[in-house]
Amino acid sequence: MLIHDMPRQASIDLLTRMRLARLACAHEGQPYVIPIYCAYHDNCLYSFSRAGQKIAWMRANPLVCVEADELVSPQDWATVIVLGKFEELPDTPQFELERKRSYDLLQMRPVWWEPGSLKAESSEKTHAVEFGYFRIHIDQISGRRGIPDTSSSRESSAMHEAPTGWLRRILGRAEHQKGDH
Amino acid sequence: MLIHDMPRQASIDLLTRMRLARLACAHEGQPYVIPIYCAYHDNCLYSFSRAGQKIAWMRANPLVCVEADELVSPQDWATVIVLGKFEELPDTPQFELERKRSYDLLQMRPVWWEPGSLKAESSEKTHAVEFGYFRIHIDQISGRRGIPDTSSSRESSAMHEAPTGWLRRILGRAEHQKGDH
């Protein structure tokens, strides 16, 4: 496997295709990460969530990180990491356009899921759930892609390769380095 | 869809089955999240990584969060969130047993992938890569599961349901609340 840094546009293209990502926020040194459903537009990621701990944390500290990926096989994958800032889109006239944009973006594509949107022990029929839209302003994007090394005959393209390939060699090298093997 | 808090043992069972998770760390208020390959054993998650920013950050602030999930459909999913503390397992006699345990655990199961283990622009044949084992001591586990609400005839079990179901109703409710629709 060869690993390359992705050009910025390729990273943005991945963000544009994806809907499911992981969002990390932090409060007093404690990070927290959750899956989110989101959509990219014009250097922002749009999403929504029920009111809860992560929204309270991001109000207090808007610095966030979002990770999105496409995993085809152990040797064929891409991952994009975004550093950015949280901005709430409250239900006020000032944010009407941005809330409409959020809705339009989020309803455009097939849904995966959104576990953060509903309370535990509730159903989608519960109307008391409070939630809101937010967006992440992107400050930095970095992307990395793994591609099969076609010059190597040792690699397998199997989706769930047993660890006899490059990873085993890495793991084994650690053991070898300390003389166990 | 109904959403339930998972019992602790069910969350541990998911951690035991999974290999691919997302790890979040934080440095001076900036969170960072990456995919990791890891394995659960006795209230710890074992993993490895090349030396890099995230290892430096976790040395400085060992508070971390790990998210693992199993996504079957938009109405059938589980996600587990762990809060814990990073501990490096350096190549010294004191940690020999734990490094051996890491190796045994990580080589037991099929590999997904581990983008953090190699440098960009390198290949698995590059022997100069520095990496090491670490583990996360688990302080808190919380799990949440979404299951289809069989009493509702409105739901679809399609993997990529168009947003005409519960999510559309949530999104639409937001619009309705502000009187746009």
PDB file of C-alpha atoms in Angstrom, chain A residues 1-5 20 22 24-26 29-35 37 48 50 61 63-67 69 71 73-74 77 79 81 83 91 96 99-100 103 106-107 109-115 117-127 131 133 144 149 151-152 154-155 159-161 163 166-175 178 180-181, chain B residues 1-5 20 22 24-26 29-35 37 48 50 61 63-67 69 71 73-74 77 79 81 83 91 96 99-100 103 106-107 109-115 117-127 131 133 144 149 151-152 154-155 159-161 163 166-175 178 180-181:
ATOM      1  CA  MET A   1       0.000   0.000   0.000  1.00  0.00           C
ATOM      2  CA  LEU A   2       1.093   3.541  -0.819  1.00  0.00           C
ATOM      3  CA  ILE A   3      -0.170   6.489   1.186  1.00  0.00           C
ATOM      4  CA  HIS A   4      -0.507   9.946  -0.321  1.00  0.00           C
ATOM      5  CA  ASP A   5      -1.554  13.322   0.968  1.00  0.00           C
ATOM      6  CA  LEU A  20     -21.883  10.432   7.669  1.00  0.00           C
ATOM      7  CA  ARG A  22     -17.511  11.967  13.073  1.00  0.00           C
ATOM      8  CA  ALA A  24     -15.148  15.860  17.937  1.00  0.00           C
ATOM      9  CA  CYS A  25     -15.496  18.685  20.419  1.00  0.00           C
ATOM     10  CA  ALA A  26     -13.688  19.307  23.705  1.00  0.00           C
ATOM     11  CA  GLY A  29      -9.433  19.039  28.122  1.00  0.00           C
ATOM     12  CA  GLN A  30     -11.963  16.202  27.671  1.00  0.00           C
ATOM     13  CA  PRO A  31     -12.632  15.370  24.001  1.00  0.00           C
ATOM     14  CA  TYR A  32     -15.938  13.869  22.876  1.00  0.00           C
ATOM     15  CA  VAL A  33     -16.681  12.272  19.497  1.00  0.00           C
ATOM     16  CA  ILE A  34     -19.994  11.329  17.907  1.00  0.00           C
ATOM     17  CA  PRO A  35     -21.264  10.316  14.480  1.00  0.00           C
ATOM     18  CA  TYR A  37     -25.061  13.462   9.494  1.00  0.00           C
ATOM     19  CA  PHE A  48     -28.239  19.326  13.026  1.00  0.00           C
ATOM     20  CA  ARG A  50     -30.822  17.593  19.413  1.00  0.00           C
ATOM     21  CA  ASN A  61     -15.644  26.080  22.960  1.00  0.00           C
ATOM     22  CA  LEU A  63     -13.142  24.560  18.149  1.00  0.00           C
ATOM     23  CA  VAL A  64     -14.082  21.235  16.547  1.00  0.00           C
ATOM     24  CA  CYS A  65     -12.664  18.482  14.344  1.00  0.00           C
ATOM     25  CA  VAL A  66     -14.583  16.448  11.763  1.00  0.00           C
ATOM     26  CA  GLU A  67     -13.359  13.177  10.265  1.00  0.00           C
ATOM     27  CA  ASP A  69     -13.708   8.623   5.227  1.00  0.00           C
ATOM     28  CA  LEU A  71     -13.175   2.682   3.056  1.00  0.00           C
ATOM     29  CA  SER A  73     -10.492  -2.163   1.316  1.00  0.00           C
ATOM     30  CA  PRO A  74      -7.523  -2.267   3.729  1.00  0.00           C
ATOM     31  CA  TRP A  77      -9.206   4.094   1.488  1.00  0.00           C
ATOM     32  CA  THR A  79      -9.774   9.888   5.158  1.00  0.00           C
ATOM     33  CA  ILE A  81      -9.769  15.591   8.696  1.00  0.00           C
ATOM     34  CA  LEU A  83     -10.388  21.578  11.829  1.00  0.00           C
ATOM     35  CA  ASP A  91     -34.426  29.894  14.803  1.00  0.00           C
ATOM     36  CA  GLU A  96     -33.430  32.031   8.246  1.00  0.00           C
ATOM     37  CA  ARG A  99     -31.432  27.270   8.162  1.00  0.00           C
ATOM     38  CA  LYS A 100     -33.184  26.966   4.809  1.00  0.00           C
ATOM     39  CA  TYR A 103     -32.563  21.873   5.206  1.00  0.00           C
ATOM     40  CA  LEU A 106     -29.494  17.750   4.217  1.00  0.00           C
ATOM     41  CA  GLN A 107     -32.621  16.544   2.451  1.00  0.00           C
ATOM     42  CA  ARG A 109     -29.221  12.981  -0.490  1.00  0.00           C
ATOM     43  CA  PRO A 110     -30.027   9.518   0.826  1.00  0.00           C
ATOM     44  CA  VAL A 111     -30.030   9.363   4.582  1.00  0.00           C
ATOM     45  CA  TRP A 112     -27.762   7.158   6.543  1.00  0.00           C
ATOM     46  CA  TRP A 113     -28.788   7.764  10.132  1.00  0.00           C
ATOM     47  CA  GLU A 114     -28.554  10.292  12.886  1.00  0.00           C
ATOM     48  CA  PRO A 115     -28.384   8.834  16.358  1.00  0.00           C
ATOM     49  CA  SER A 117     -31.197  13.564  16.802  1.00  0.00           C
ATOM     50  CA  LEU A 118     -33.491  11.710  19.153  1.00  0.00           C
ATOM     51  CA  LYS A 119     -33.578  11.113  22.875  1.00  0.00           C
ATOM     52  CA  ALA A 120     -32.961   7.652  24.211  1.00  0.00           C
ATOM     53  CA  GLU A 121     -36.142   5.745  25.066  1.00  0.00           C
ATOM     54  CA  SER A 122     -38.082   7.941  22.666  1.00  0.00           C
ATOM     55  CA  SER A 123     -39.416   7.347  19.201  1.00  0.00           C
ATOM     56  CA  GLU A 124     -39.602   9.563  16.186  1.00  0.00           C
ATOM     57  CA  LYS A 125     -43.189  10.278  17.142  1.00  0.00           C
ATOM     58  CA  THR A 126     -42.110  12.180  20.244  1.00  0.00           C
ATOM     59  CA  HIS A 127     -42.656  15.820  19.450  1.00  0.00           C
ATOM     60  CA  PHE A 131     -32.924  20.197  18.192  1.00  0.00           C
ATOM     61  CA  TYR A 133     -29.133  23.306  12.963  1.00  0.00           C
ATOM     62  CA  ARG A 144      -4.848  11.077   3.077  1.00  0.00           C
ATOM     63  CA  ASP A 149       0.931  -0.822  -4.381  1.00  0.00           C
ATOM     64  CA  SER A 151       4.399  -3.221  -7.711  1.00  0.00           C
ATOM     65  CA  SER A 152       4.020  -5.484  -4.674  1.00  0.00           C
ATOM     66  CA  ARG A 154       2.414  -9.581  -1.515  1.00  0.00           C
ATOM     67  CA  GLU A 155      -0.752  -7.597  -0.978  1.00  0.00           C
ATOM     68  CA  MET A 159     -12.037  -6.484   2.183  1.00  0.00           C
ATOM     69  CA  HIS A 160     -11.261  -8.255   5.435  1.00  0.00           C
ATOM     70  CA  GLU A 161      -7.726  -9.393   4.888  1.00  0.00           C
ATOM     71  CA  PRO A 163      -3.329  -9.729   9.221  1.00  0.00           C
ATOM     72  CA  TRP A 166       1.555  -5.133   5.746  1.00  0.00           C
ATOM     73  CA  LEU A 167      -0.050  -4.728   9.168  1.00  0.00           C
ATOM     74  CA  ARG A 168       1.259  -8.061  10.373  1.00  0.00           C
ATOM     75  CA  ARG A 169       4.677  -7.069   9.151  1.00  0.00           C
ATOM     76  CA  ILE A 170       4.427  -3.840  11.152  1.00  0.00           C
ATOM     77  CA  LEU A 171       3.149  -5.608  14.239  1.00  0.00           C
ATOM     78  CA  GLY A 172       5.695  -8.347  13.824  1.00  0.00           C
ATOM     79  CA  ARG A 173       8.480  -5.857  13.397  1.00  0.00           C
ATOM     80  CA  ALA A 174       7.648  -4.404  16.795  1.00  0.00           C
ATOM     81  CA  GLU A 175       7.943  -7.847  18.306  1.00  0.00           C
ATOM     82  CA  LYS A 178      12.387  -6.382  21.118  1.00  0.00           C
ATOM     83  CA  ASP A 180      10.494 -11.906  21.061  1.00  0.00           C
ATOM     84  CA  HIS A 181      10.269 -13.446  17.607  1.00  0.00           C
TER      85      HIS A 181
ATOM     86  CA  MET B   1     -37.405   3.976  15.170  1.00  0.00           C
ATOM     87  CA  LEU B   2     -36.974   3.511  18.902  1.00  0.00           C
ATOM     88  CA  ILE B   3     -33.745   4.513  20.639  1.00  0.00           C
ATOM     89  CA  HIS B   4     -32.555   2.782  23.780  1.00  0.00           C
ATOM     90  CA  ASP B   5     -29.628   3.220  26.115  1.00  0.00           C
ATOM     91  CA  LEU B  20     -12.295   0.035  13.606  1.00  0.00           C
ATOM     92  CA  ARG B  22     -12.596   6.737  16.032  1.00  0.00           C
ATOM     93  CA  ALA B  24     -10.507  11.849  19.746  1.00  0.00           C
ATOM     94  CA  CYS B  25      -7.856  13.694  21.704  1.00  0.00           C
ATOM     95  CA  ALA B  26      -7.531  17.390  22.533  1.00  0.00           C
ATOM     96  CA  GLY B  29      -9.025  23.251  23.467  1.00  0.00           C
ATOM     97  CA  GLN B  30      -8.558  21.913  19.915  1.00  0.00           C
ATOM     98  CA  PRO B  31     -10.032  18.419  19.458  1.00  0.00           C
ATOM     99  CA  TYR B  32      -8.654  16.006  16.860  1.00  0.00           C
ATOM    100  CA  VAL B  33     -10.293  12.782  15.648  1.00  0.00           C
ATOM    101  CA  ILE B  34      -8.859   9.915  13.622  1.00  0.00           C
ATOM    102  CA  PRO B  35      -9.841   6.374  12.712  1.00  0.00           C
ATOM    103  CA  TYR B  37      -7.648  -0.020  14.611  1.00  0.00           C
ATOM    104  CA  PHE B  48      -0.949   1.236  17.884  1.00  0.00           C
ATOM    105  CA  ARG B  50       3.047   5.822  14.211  1.00  0.00           C
ATOM    106  CA  ASN B  61      -3.245  15.361  27.798  1.00  0.00           C
ATOM    107  CA  LEU B  63      -7.991  12.356  28.284  1.00  0.00           C
ATOM    108  CA  VAL B  64      -9.483  10.735  25.193  1.00  0.00           C
ATOM    109  CA  CYS B  65     -12.802   9.630  23.712  1.00  0.00           C
ATOM    110  CA  VAL B  66     -13.394   6.600  21.478  1.00  0.00           C
ATOM    111  CA  GLU B  67     -16.494   6.065  19.347  1.00  0.00           C
ATOM    112  CA  ASP B  69     -20.513   1.760  15.947  1.00  0.00           C
ATOM    113  CA  LEU B  71     -24.615   0.502  11.264  1.00  0.00           C
ATOM    114  CA  SER B  73     -29.693   0.522   8.430  1.00  0.00           C
ATOM    115  CA  PRO B  74     -31.000   4.010   9.253  1.00  0.00           C
ATOM    116  CA  TRP B  77     -27.719   0.832  14.488  1.00  0.00           C
ATOM    117  CA  THR B  79     -23.019   3.422  18.798  1.00  0.00           C
ATOM    118  CA  ILE B  81     -18.848   6.159  23.299  1.00  0.00           C
ATOM    119  CA  LEU B  83     -14.256   8.230  27.840  1.00  0.00           C
ATOM    120  CA  ASP B  91       9.449  -0.834  24.303  1.00  0.00           C
ATOM    121  CA  GLU B  96       6.757  -6.304  27.666  1.00  0.00           C
ATOM    122  CA  ARG B  99       3.019  -5.116  24.329  1.00  0.00           C
ATOM    123  CA  LYS B 100       2.750  -8.881  23.833  1.00  0.00           C
ATOM    124  CA  TYR B 103       0.143  -7.885  19.513  1.00  0.00           C
ATOM    125  CA  LEU B 106      -4.557  -7.024  17.334  1.00  0.00           C
ATOM    126  CA  GLN B 107      -3.471  -9.960  15.183  1.00  0.00           C
ATOM    127  CA  ARG B 109      -9.045 -10.675  13.963  1.00  0.00           C
ATOM    128  CA  PRO B 110      -9.410  -9.645  10.356  1.00  0.00           C
ATOM    129  CA  VAL B 111      -7.816  -6.316   9.641  1.00  0.00           C
ATOM    130  CA  TRP B 112      -9.740  -3.372   8.389  1.00  0.00           C
ATOM    131  CA  TRP B 113      -7.101  -0.738   7.923  1.00  0.00           C
ATOM    132  CA  GLU B 114      -4.961   1.687   9.843  1.00  0.00           C
ATOM    133  CA  PRO B 115      -4.196   4.919   8.059  1.00  0.00           C
ATOM    134  CA  SER B 117       0.292   3.645  10.955  1.00  0.00           C
ATOM    135  CA  LEU B 118       2.240   4.806   7.943  1.00  0.00           C
ATOM    136  CA  LYS B 119       3.638   8.088   6.787  1.00  0.00           C
ATOM    137  CA  ALA B 120       2.183   9.779   3.754  1.00  0.00           C
ATOM    138  CA  GLU B 121       4.185   9.210   0.588  1.00  0.00           C
ATOM    139  CA  SER B 122       5.622   6.038   2.093  1.00  0.00           C
ATOM    140  CA  SER B 123       4.855   2.398   1.493  1.00  0.00           C
ATOM    141  CA  GLU B 124       4.634  -0.554   3.813  1.00  0.00           C
ATOM    142  CA  LYS B 125       8.130  -1.449   2.755  1.00  0.00           C
ATOM    143  CA  THR B 126       9.542   1.661   4.405  1.00  0.00           C
ATOM    144  CA  HIS B 127      11.269   0.421   7.525  1.00  0.00           C
ATOM    145  CA  PHE B 131       5.350   3.583  15.819  1.00  0.00           C
ATOM    146  CA  TYR B 133       1.521   0.483  21.053  1.00  0.00           C
ATOM    147  CA  ARG B 144     -27.197   3.747  22.344  1.00  0.00           C
ATOM    148  CA  ASP B 149     -40.402   0.582  15.542  1.00  0.00           C
ATOM    149  CA  SER B 151     -45.636  -0.598  15.447  1.00  0.00           C
ATOM    150  CA  SER B 152     -45.043   2.095  12.833  1.00  0.00           C
ATOM    151  CA  ARG B 154     -44.330   4.479   8.027  1.00  0.00           C
ATOM    152  CA  GLU B 155     -40.753   3.346   8.292  1.00  0.00           C
ATOM    153  CA  MET B 159     -30.201   0.896   3.768  1.00  0.00           C
ATOM    154  CA  HIS B 160     -30.196   4.224   2.002  1.00  0.00           C
ATOM    155  CA  GLU B 161     -33.670   5.444   2.635  1.00  0.00           C
ATOM    156  CA  PRO B 163     -35.312  11.314   3.602  1.00  0.00           C
ATOM    157  CA  TRP B 166     -38.380  10.030  10.410  1.00  0.00           C
ATOM    158  CA  LEU B 167     -35.473  12.317   9.516  1.00  0.00           C
ATOM    159  CA  ARG B 168     -37.525  14.226   6.983  1.00  0.00           C
ATOM    160  CA  ARG B 169     -40.233  14.636   9.560  1.00  0.00           C
ATOM    161  CA  ILE B 170     -37.671  16.046  12.000  1.00  0.00           C
ATOM    162  CA  LEU B 171     -36.167  18.357   9.401  1.00  0.00           C
ATOM    163  CA  GLY B 172     -39.606  19.330   8.190  1.00  0.00           C
ATOM    164  CA  ARG B 173     -40.769  20.019  11.720  1.00  0.00           C
ATOM    165  CA  ALA B 174     -37.994  22.559  12.107  1.00  0.00           C
ATOM    166  CA  GLU B 175     -39.172  24.295   8.980  1.00  0.00           C
ATOM    167  CA  LYS B 178     -40.661  28.647  11.916  1.00  0.00           C
ATOM    168  CA  ASP B 180     -41.881  28.299   6.247  1.00  0.00           C
ATOM    169  CA  HIS B 181     -43.968  25.291   5.250  1.00  0.00           C
TER     170      HIS B 181
END
